[in-house]
Short mmCIF file of N, CA and C in Angstrom, two decimals:
data_model
loop_
_atom_site.label_atom_id
_atom_site.label_comp_id
_atom_site.label_asym_id
_atom_site.label_seq_id
_atom_site.Cartn_x
_atom_site.Cartn_y
_atom_site.Cartn_z
N MET A 1 0.85 -1.15 0.00
CA MET A 1 0.00 0.00 0.00
C MET A 1 0.89 1.22 0.00
N SER A 2 0.42 2.08 -0.65
CA SER A 2 1.20 3.29 -0.77
C SER A 2 0.85 4.25 0.35
N ARG A 3 1.67 5.22 0.43
CA ARG A 3 1.44 6.22 1.48
C ARG A 3 0.15 6.96 1.25
N LEU A 4 -0.19 7.17 0.07
CA LEU A 4 -1.42 7.89 -0.24
C LEU A 4 -2.63 7.07 0.18
N GLN A 5 -2.59 5.82 -0.10
CA GLN A 5 -3.70 4.97 0.29
C GLN A 5 -3.79 4.86 1.82
N THR A 6 -2.66 4.80 2.48
CA THR A 6 -2.65 4.72 3.92
C THR A 6 -3.19 6.01 4.52
N ALA A 7 -2.79 7.12 3.96
CA ALA A 7 -3.27 8.41 4.45
C ALA A 7 -4.77 8.54 4.21
N LEU A 8 -5.19 8.09 3.03
CA LEU A 8 -6.62 8.15 2.71
C LEU A 8 -7.41 7.23 3.64
N LEU A 9 -6.89 6.07 3.91
CA LEU A 9 -7.56 5.14 4.82
C LEU A 9 -7.60 5.72 6.24
N LEU A 10 -6.50 6.31 6.65
CA LEU A 10 -6.46 6.93 7.97
C LEU A 10 -7.43 8.10 8.06
N ALA A 11 -7.52 8.90 7.00
CA ALA A 11 -8.46 10.02 6.97
C ALA A 11 -9.89 9.49 7.02
N LEU A 12 -10.14 8.41 6.31
CA LEU A 12 -11.48 7.82 6.30
C LEU A 12 -11.84 7.29 7.70
N VAL A 13 -10.92 6.65 8.37
CA VAL A 13 -11.16 6.13 9.72
C VAL A 13 -11.39 7.29 10.68
N LEU A 14 -10.59 8.34 10.56
CA LEU A 14 -10.77 9.52 11.42
C LEU A 14 -12.11 10.19 11.15
N LEU A 15 -12.50 10.27 9.90
CA LEU A 15 -13.80 10.85 9.55
C LEU A 15 -14.93 10.01 10.12
N ALA A 16 -14.81 8.70 10.05
CA ALA A 16 -15.83 7.81 10.60
C ALA A 16 -15.90 7.97 12.12
N CYS A 17 -14.74 8.07 12.75
CA CYS A 17 -14.72 8.27 14.21
C CYS A 17 -15.36 9.61 14.58
N ALA A 18 -15.02 10.65 13.85
CA ALA A 18 -15.59 11.98 14.15
C ALA A 18 -17.09 11.98 13.93
N LEU A 19 -17.52 11.35 12.85
CA LEU A 19 -18.96 11.28 12.57
C LEU A 19 -19.68 10.47 13.65
N THR A 20 -19.11 9.36 14.06
CA THR A 20 -19.70 8.55 15.12
C THR A 20 -19.74 9.35 16.42
N TRP A 21 -18.67 10.05 16.69
CA TRP A 21 -18.60 10.89 17.90
C TRP A 21 -19.71 11.94 17.87
N GLN A 22 -19.91 12.57 16.73
CA GLN A 22 -20.95 13.61 16.61
C GLN A 22 -22.35 13.01 16.77
N VAL A 23 -22.60 11.87 16.18
CA VAL A 23 -23.91 11.23 16.29
C VAL A 23 -24.17 10.83 17.74
N GLN A 24 -23.17 10.28 18.41
CA GLN A 24 -23.34 9.92 19.83
C GLN A 24 -23.61 11.16 20.68
N GLY A 25 -22.96 12.28 20.34
CA GLY A 25 -23.20 13.54 21.06
C GLY A 25 -24.65 13.99 20.88
N TRP A 26 -25.16 13.87 19.64
CA TRP A 26 -26.55 14.26 19.40
C TRP A 26 -27.51 13.36 20.20
N ARG A 27 -27.24 12.07 20.20
CA ARG A 27 -28.10 11.13 20.94
C ARG A 27 -28.06 11.44 22.45
N LEU A 28 -26.86 11.67 22.97
CA LEU A 28 -26.73 11.99 24.38
C LEU A 28 -27.46 13.29 24.71
N GLY A 29 -27.34 14.29 23.84
CA GLY A 29 -28.04 15.56 24.05
C GLY A 29 -29.55 15.37 24.08
N ARG A 30 -30.05 14.54 23.16
CA ARG A 30 -31.48 14.28 23.12
C ARG A 30 -31.93 13.53 24.38
N GLN A 31 -31.15 12.55 24.85
CA GLN A 31 -31.48 11.82 26.08
C GLN A 31 -31.48 12.75 27.29
N LEU A 32 -30.49 13.63 27.35
CA LEU A 32 -30.43 14.58 28.47
C LEU A 32 -31.63 15.54 28.44
N ALA A 33 -32.00 15.97 27.24
CA ALA A 33 -33.17 16.86 27.12
C ALA A 33 -34.45 16.13 27.56
N GLN A 34 -34.57 14.86 27.19
CA GLN A 34 -35.75 14.09 27.60
C GLN A 34 -35.75 13.88 29.12
N GLN A 35 -34.60 13.59 29.70
CA GLN A 35 -34.52 13.44 31.15
C GLN A 35 -34.87 14.75 31.85
N GLN A 36 -34.37 15.84 31.29
CA GLN A 36 -34.65 17.15 31.89
C GLN A 36 -36.15 17.46 31.82
N GLN A 37 -36.78 17.14 30.70
CA GLN A 37 -38.22 17.35 30.58
C GLN A 37 -38.99 16.48 31.57
N ALA A 38 -38.59 15.23 31.70
CA ALA A 38 -39.27 14.32 32.64
C ALA A 38 -39.08 14.80 34.07
N PHE A 39 -37.87 15.27 34.39
CA PHE A 39 -37.61 15.77 35.73
C PHE A 39 -38.42 17.05 36.00
N ALA A 40 -38.50 17.93 35.01
CA ALA A 40 -39.29 19.16 35.17
C ALA A 40 -40.77 18.83 35.35
N LEU A 41 -41.26 17.86 34.59
CA LEU A 41 -42.66 17.45 34.71
C LEU A 41 -42.92 16.85 36.09
N GLU A 42 -41.99 16.03 36.57
CA GLU A 42 -42.13 15.43 37.90
C GLU A 42 -42.13 16.51 38.99
N ARG A 43 -41.22 17.49 38.87
CA ARG A 43 -41.19 18.58 39.85
C ARG A 43 -42.49 19.38 39.81
N GLN A 44 -43.02 19.62 38.62
CA GLN A 44 -44.27 20.36 38.49
C GLN A 44 -45.41 19.59 39.14
N GLN A 45 -45.47 18.29 38.93
CA GLN A 45 -46.51 17.47 39.54
C GLN A 45 -46.39 17.46 41.05
N LEU A 46 -45.17 17.38 41.57
CA LEU A 46 -44.96 17.43 43.01
C LEU A 46 -45.37 18.78 43.58
N ALA A 47 -45.05 19.85 42.87
CA ALA A 47 -45.44 21.19 43.32
C ALA A 47 -46.95 21.34 43.33
N GLU A 48 -47.62 20.81 42.31
CA GLU A 48 -49.08 20.88 42.26
C GLU A 48 -49.70 20.06 43.38
N ALA A 49 -49.12 18.89 43.67
CA ALA A 49 -49.64 18.05 44.76
C ALA A 49 -49.45 18.76 46.10
N ALA A 50 -48.29 19.39 46.29
CA ALA A 50 -48.05 20.12 47.54
C ALA A 50 -49.00 21.30 47.67
N ALA A 51 -49.23 22.00 46.56
CA ALA A 51 -50.17 23.13 46.59
C ALA A 51 -51.58 22.65 46.90
N ALA A 52 -51.98 21.52 46.32
CA ALA A 52 -53.31 20.98 46.61
C ALA A 52 -53.42 20.57 48.07
N GLU A 53 -52.35 20.01 48.63
CA GLU A 53 -52.37 19.63 50.05
C GLU A 53 -52.48 20.86 50.94
N VAL A 54 -51.74 21.91 50.59
CA VAL A 54 -51.81 23.15 51.36
C VAL A 54 -53.21 23.74 51.28
N LEU A 55 -53.82 23.72 50.11
CA LEU A 55 -55.18 24.24 49.97
C LEU A 55 -56.17 23.40 50.78
N GLY A 56 -55.99 22.09 50.78
CA GLY A 56 -56.86 21.23 51.58
C GLY A 56 -56.72 21.50 53.06
N GLU A 57 -55.48 21.66 53.53
CA GLU A 57 -55.26 21.97 54.94
C GLU A 57 -55.82 23.33 55.30
N ARG A 58 -55.69 24.29 54.39
CA ARG A 58 -56.24 25.62 54.63
C ARG A 58 -57.76 25.56 54.74
N ALA A 59 -58.37 24.78 53.86
CA ALA A 59 -59.83 24.64 53.92
C ALA A 59 -60.26 23.98 55.23
N GLN A 60 -59.52 22.96 55.66
CA GLN A 60 -59.83 22.31 56.93
C GLN A 60 -59.68 23.28 58.09
N ARG A 61 -58.62 24.10 58.05
CA ARG A 61 -58.39 25.06 59.12
C ARG A 61 -59.51 26.09 59.15
N GLN A 62 -59.96 26.54 57.96
CA GLN A 62 -61.06 27.51 57.92
C GLN A 62 -62.34 26.91 58.48
N VAL A 63 -62.61 25.65 58.14
CA VAL A 63 -63.81 24.99 58.67
C VAL A 63 -63.72 24.89 60.19
N LEU A 64 -62.53 24.50 60.68
CA LEU A 64 -62.34 24.40 62.12
C LEU A 64 -62.48 25.76 62.80
N GLU A 65 -61.92 26.81 62.18
CA GLU A 65 -62.06 28.15 62.75
C GLU A 65 -63.53 28.58 62.79
N GLN A 66 -64.27 28.26 61.74
CA GLN A 66 -65.70 28.60 61.72
C GLN A 66 -66.45 27.84 62.81
N GLN A 67 -66.11 26.56 62.99
CA GLN A 67 -66.77 25.79 64.05
C GLN A 67 -66.44 26.34 65.42
N LEU A 68 -65.16 26.70 65.63
CA LEU A 68 -64.76 27.26 66.92
C LEU A 68 -65.44 28.61 67.15
N ASP A 69 -65.53 29.42 66.09
CA ASP A 69 -66.18 30.71 66.22
C ASP A 69 -67.66 30.53 66.56
N LEU A 70 -68.30 29.55 65.90
CA LEU A 70 -69.71 29.27 66.18
C LEU A 70 -69.87 28.77 67.62
N ASN A 71 -68.97 27.88 68.06
CA ASN A 71 -69.03 27.40 69.44
C ASN A 71 -68.83 28.53 70.44
N ASP A 72 -67.86 29.41 70.15
CA ASP A 72 -67.63 30.56 71.04
C ASP A 72 -68.85 31.46 71.09
N HIS A 73 -69.43 31.71 69.92
CA HIS A 73 -70.60 32.57 69.87
C HIS A 73 -71.78 31.93 70.62
N THR A 74 -71.97 30.62 70.42
CA THR A 74 -73.05 29.91 71.11
C THR A 74 -72.83 29.94 72.62
N HIS A 75 -71.59 29.69 73.04
CA HIS A 75 -71.29 29.70 74.48
C HIS A 75 -71.50 31.11 75.04
N TYR A 76 -71.08 32.11 74.31
CA TYR A 76 -71.25 33.48 74.78
C TYR A 76 -72.74 33.83 74.87
N GLN A 77 -73.53 33.37 73.88
CA GLN A 77 -74.97 33.64 73.91
C GLN A 77 -75.61 32.93 75.09
N GLU A 78 -75.20 31.69 75.37
CA GLU A 78 -75.73 30.98 76.53
C GLU A 78 -75.37 31.70 77.81
N LEU A 79 -74.15 32.22 77.87
CA LEU A 79 -73.71 32.98 79.05
C LEU A 79 -74.55 34.24 79.21
N LEU A 80 -74.80 34.94 78.11
CA LEU A 80 -75.65 36.14 78.18
C LEU A 80 -77.06 35.80 78.64
N ASP A 81 -77.60 34.70 78.08
CA ASP A 81 -78.95 34.28 78.47
C ASP A 81 -79.01 33.94 79.95
N ALA A 82 -77.98 33.24 80.44
CA ALA A 82 -77.95 32.89 81.87
C ALA A 82 -77.85 34.15 82.73
N GLN A 83 -77.04 35.11 82.30
CA GLN A 83 -76.91 36.35 83.06
C GLN A 83 -78.23 37.13 83.06
N GLN A 84 -78.93 37.12 81.92
CA GLN A 84 -80.22 37.81 81.86
C GLN A 84 -81.24 37.10 82.76
N ALA A 85 -81.22 35.77 82.75
CA ALA A 85 -82.13 35.03 83.63
C ALA A 85 -81.81 35.31 85.09
N GLN A 86 -80.52 35.40 85.41
CA GLN A 86 -80.10 35.71 86.78
C GLN A 86 -80.57 37.11 87.16
N ALA A 87 -80.41 38.07 86.25
CA ALA A 87 -80.84 39.44 86.54
C ALA A 87 -82.37 39.50 86.69
N HIS A 88 -83.07 38.74 85.85
CA HIS A 88 -84.53 38.70 85.94
C HIS A 88 -84.96 38.11 87.28
N LEU A 89 -84.29 37.03 87.70
CA LEU A 89 -84.58 36.43 89.00
C LEU A 89 -84.30 37.41 90.13
N ARG A 90 -83.19 38.12 90.03
CA ARG A 90 -82.83 39.10 91.06
C ARG A 90 -83.87 40.21 91.10
N ASP A 91 -84.34 40.66 89.93
CA ASP A 91 -85.38 41.70 89.89
C ASP A 91 -86.69 41.19 90.48
N ARG A 92 -87.04 39.96 90.18
CA ARG A 92 -88.28 39.41 90.74
C ARG A 92 -88.19 39.28 92.25
N LEU A 93 -87.02 38.92 92.75
CA LEU A 93 -86.83 38.85 94.20
C LEU A 93 -86.92 40.23 94.82
N ALA A 94 -86.37 41.22 94.12
CA ALA A 94 -86.38 42.59 94.65
C ALA A 94 -87.79 43.16 94.70
N THR A 95 -88.63 42.81 93.76
CA THR A 95 -89.99 43.34 93.73
C THR A 95 -90.97 42.44 94.48
N ALA A 96 -90.48 41.40 95.08
CA ALA A 96 -91.29 40.47 95.88
C ALA A 96 -92.28 39.69 95.01
N ASP A 97 -92.02 39.59 93.70
CA ASP A 97 -92.83 38.73 92.84
C ASP A 97 -92.50 37.26 93.11
N LEU A 98 -91.33 37.03 93.63
CA LEU A 98 -90.87 35.67 93.84
C LEU A 98 -90.23 35.58 95.21
N ARG A 99 -90.47 34.47 95.88
CA ARG A 99 -89.86 34.25 97.20
C ARG A 99 -89.10 32.93 97.14
N LEU A 100 -87.93 32.94 97.68
CA LEU A 100 -87.15 31.71 97.76
C LEU A 100 -87.52 30.98 99.04
N SER A 101 -87.52 29.66 98.94
CA SER A 101 -87.77 28.85 100.14
C SER A 101 -86.73 27.75 100.18
N VAL A 102 -86.52 27.23 101.37
CA VAL A 102 -85.55 26.15 101.56
C VAL A 102 -86.24 24.98 102.23
N LEU A 103 -85.71 23.79 101.98
CA LEU A 103 -86.24 22.59 102.65
C LEU A 103 -85.76 22.59 104.09
N LEU A 104 -86.61 22.19 104.98
CA LEU A 104 -86.26 22.12 106.40
C LEU A 104 -86.02 20.68 106.78
N GLU A 105 -85.08 20.50 107.66
CA GLU A 105 -84.86 19.20 108.25
C GLU A 105 -85.93 18.99 109.32
N ARG A 106 -86.51 17.84 109.39
CA ARG A 106 -87.59 17.58 110.35
C ARG A 106 -87.09 17.71 111.79
N ASP A 107 -85.87 17.24 112.01
CA ASP A 107 -85.35 17.25 113.37
C ASP A 107 -84.75 18.61 113.75
N ALA A 108 -84.67 19.53 112.83
CA ALA A 108 -84.00 20.80 113.11
C ALA A 108 -84.82 21.70 114.02
N ASP A 109 -86.13 21.68 113.86
CA ASP A 109 -86.99 22.57 114.67
C ASP A 109 -87.93 21.70 115.51
N PRO A 110 -87.77 21.68 116.81
CA PRO A 110 -88.63 20.83 117.64
C PRO A 110 -90.07 21.32 117.69
N ASP A 111 -90.35 22.57 117.30
CA ASP A 111 -91.72 23.08 117.33
C ASP A 111 -92.56 22.54 116.17
N LEU A 112 -91.92 22.09 115.11
CA LEU A 112 -92.66 21.56 113.98
C LEU A 112 -93.05 20.11 114.25
N PRO A 113 -94.24 19.70 113.84
CA PRO A 113 -94.62 18.31 114.03
C PRO A 113 -93.79 17.40 113.12
N ALA A 114 -93.58 16.16 113.54
CA ALA A 114 -92.78 15.21 112.78
C ALA A 114 -93.47 14.80 111.50
N THR A 115 -94.81 14.74 111.52
CA THR A 115 -95.57 14.39 110.33
C THR A 115 -96.55 15.52 110.06
N PRO A 116 -96.86 15.75 108.82
CA PRO A 116 -97.82 16.81 108.53
C PRO A 116 -99.18 16.47 109.11
N GLY A 117 -99.85 17.46 109.58
CA GLY A 117 -101.17 17.25 110.18
C GLY A 117 -102.22 17.03 109.12
N ALA A 118 -103.36 16.54 109.57
CA ALA A 118 -104.46 16.26 108.64
C ALA A 118 -105.09 17.55 108.14
N SER A 119 -104.86 18.66 108.85
CA SER A 119 -105.50 19.90 108.43
C SER A 119 -104.79 20.55 107.25
N GLY A 120 -103.55 20.19 107.00
CA GLY A 120 -102.80 20.81 105.90
C GLY A 120 -103.08 20.13 104.58
N LEU A 121 -103.07 20.88 103.50
CA LEU A 121 -103.29 20.32 102.18
C LEU A 121 -101.97 19.92 101.51
N ASP A 122 -100.88 20.49 101.97
CA ASP A 122 -99.57 20.22 101.38
C ASP A 122 -98.95 19.02 102.06
N HIS A 123 -98.76 17.94 101.30
CA HIS A 123 -98.16 16.73 101.86
C HIS A 123 -96.70 16.61 101.49
N GLY A 124 -96.12 17.64 100.88
CA GLY A 124 -94.70 17.62 100.49
C GLY A 124 -93.81 17.92 101.67
N PRO A 125 -92.53 18.04 101.43
CA PRO A 125 -91.59 18.34 102.52
C PRO A 125 -91.82 19.75 103.06
N ALA A 126 -91.48 19.92 104.31
CA ALA A 126 -91.67 21.23 104.95
C ALA A 126 -90.67 22.22 104.37
N ARG A 127 -91.15 23.45 104.13
CA ARG A 127 -90.31 24.49 103.54
C ARG A 127 -90.43 25.75 104.39
N ALA A 128 -89.43 26.56 104.34
CA ALA A 128 -89.45 27.84 105.04
C ALA A 128 -89.04 28.93 104.05
N ARG A 129 -89.70 30.07 104.11
CA ARG A 129 -89.36 31.18 103.21
C ARG A 129 -88.15 31.92 103.74
N LEU A 130 -87.33 32.37 102.79
CA LEU A 130 -86.16 33.16 103.16
C LEU A 130 -86.53 34.63 103.19
N ASP A 131 -85.82 35.35 104.00
CA ASP A 131 -85.96 36.79 104.05
C ASP A 131 -85.52 37.32 102.67
N PRO A 132 -86.25 38.29 102.07
CA PRO A 132 -85.87 38.81 100.75
C PRO A 132 -84.44 39.32 100.69
N ALA A 133 -83.95 39.95 101.73
CA ALA A 133 -82.56 40.44 101.73
C ALA A 133 -81.58 39.28 101.64
N HIS A 134 -81.86 38.19 102.36
CA HIS A 134 -80.98 37.02 102.30
C HIS A 134 -81.09 36.37 100.92
N ALA A 135 -82.27 36.33 100.35
CA ALA A 135 -82.44 35.75 99.03
C ALA A 135 -81.64 36.53 97.99
N ARG A 136 -81.70 37.87 98.07
CA ARG A 136 -80.92 38.71 97.14
C ARG A 136 -79.43 38.46 97.33
N ARG A 137 -79.01 38.29 98.57
CA ARG A 137 -77.59 38.04 98.85
C ARG A 137 -77.15 36.70 98.26
N ILE A 138 -78.00 35.68 98.39
CA ILE A 138 -77.68 34.36 97.82
C ILE A 138 -77.57 34.47 96.30
N ILE A 139 -78.52 35.17 95.69
CA ILE A 139 -78.49 35.34 94.23
C ILE A 139 -77.24 36.11 93.81
N ALA A 140 -76.88 37.15 94.55
CA ALA A 140 -75.68 37.92 94.22
C ALA A 140 -74.42 37.07 94.33
N ILE A 141 -74.36 36.21 95.36
CA ILE A 141 -73.20 35.34 95.53
C ILE A 141 -73.09 34.34 94.37
N THR A 142 -74.21 33.72 94.01
CA THR A 142 -74.18 32.77 92.90
C THR A 142 -73.89 33.47 91.58
N ASP A 143 -74.40 34.69 91.42
CA ASP A 143 -74.13 35.46 90.21
C ASP A 143 -72.64 35.76 90.10
N ALA A 144 -72.03 36.18 91.20
CA ALA A 144 -70.59 36.47 91.19
C ALA A 144 -69.79 35.20 90.91
N GLY A 145 -70.22 34.08 91.48
CA GLY A 145 -69.54 32.81 91.21
C GLY A 145 -69.66 32.40 89.76
N ASN A 146 -70.85 32.59 89.19
CA ASN A 146 -71.04 32.25 87.78
C ASN A 146 -70.16 33.11 86.89
N ARG A 147 -70.07 34.39 87.19
CA ARG A 147 -69.23 35.28 86.38
C ARG A 147 -67.76 34.90 86.49
N THR A 148 -67.33 34.54 87.69
CA THR A 148 -65.94 34.15 87.88
C THR A 148 -65.62 32.87 87.13
N SER A 149 -66.50 31.87 87.24
CA SER A 149 -66.24 30.60 86.55
C SER A 149 -66.36 30.77 85.05
N ALA A 150 -67.23 31.63 84.58
CA ALA A 150 -67.37 31.84 83.14
C ALA A 150 -66.14 32.53 82.58
N SER A 151 -65.60 33.50 83.31
CA SER A 151 -64.41 34.18 82.80
C SER A 151 -63.20 33.28 82.86
N ALA A 152 -63.13 32.37 83.82
CA ALA A 152 -62.01 31.44 83.91
C ALA A 152 -62.12 30.34 82.86
N ALA A 153 -63.35 29.95 82.54
CA ALA A 153 -63.55 28.84 81.60
C ALA A 153 -63.32 29.27 80.17
N THR A 154 -63.60 30.51 79.82
CA THR A 154 -63.44 30.96 78.45
C THR A 154 -62.48 32.12 78.41
N PRO A 155 -61.21 31.85 78.14
CA PRO A 155 -60.23 32.93 78.10
C PRO A 155 -60.46 33.87 76.93
N THR A 156 -61.22 33.43 75.89
CA THR A 156 -61.45 34.31 74.76
C THR A 156 -62.77 35.07 74.89
N SER A 157 -63.42 34.98 76.02
CA SER A 157 -64.73 35.63 76.14
C SER A 157 -64.62 37.14 76.02
N ALA A 158 -63.49 37.72 76.42
CA ALA A 158 -63.33 39.17 76.27
C ALA A 158 -63.31 39.55 74.80
N GLY A 159 -62.62 38.76 73.98
CA GLY A 159 -62.59 39.03 72.55
C GLY A 159 -63.95 38.86 71.92
N ILE A 160 -64.70 37.86 72.35
CA ILE A 160 -66.04 37.66 71.83
C ILE A 160 -66.93 38.81 72.24
N ASN A 161 -66.82 39.23 73.49
CA ASN A 161 -67.63 40.33 73.98
C ASN A 161 -67.39 41.57 73.14
N THR A 162 -66.13 41.88 72.85
CA THR A 162 -65.81 43.05 72.04
C THR A 162 -66.37 42.91 70.65
N ARG A 163 -66.22 41.72 70.07
CA ARG A 163 -66.67 41.52 68.71
C ARG A 163 -68.19 41.63 68.63
N VAL A 164 -68.89 41.03 69.56
CA VAL A 164 -70.35 41.06 69.54
C VAL A 164 -70.84 42.48 69.81
N ALA A 165 -70.19 43.18 70.74
CA ALA A 165 -70.63 44.53 71.07
C ALA A 165 -70.40 45.48 69.90
N ASN A 166 -69.31 45.28 69.17
CA ASN A 166 -69.01 46.18 68.05
C ASN A 166 -69.73 45.75 66.78
N GLY A 167 -70.03 44.49 66.64
CA GLY A 167 -70.62 43.99 65.39
C GLY A 167 -72.03 43.76 65.58
#
């Protein structure tokens, strides 16, 4: 073989190697682009799933907040109703529309008969009426106790009170 043929053969082999190298580069580039697209699609799907989870948790939190707000409002309304009933009872006691009575122990007062007499129509337990001043004092004490326990039981009642009073 002559030098020319050897050089031509060597050039042909080098050209084939360069062409093969270029084709492999194109294939590798295409594979990398496909992997990058698949990775970007996977990241997008993960981001959408995370966003959907955040939205679901936010919706659950809002539902819970609404339920708590409704419970607070209901509790506050019950507290107001009880306070109004207490005030109404106190007013009725003050105007003598209502009298409080207490059950008596049979053995406590020796002047009372052990069994009700035949002349009485009431066959229930013996009762004694309280003095109106004492009745008002009892109501005031229970009212103060109710207010203290209500304020201790609901630490957010001040916020509810402000919101209801302003709204």
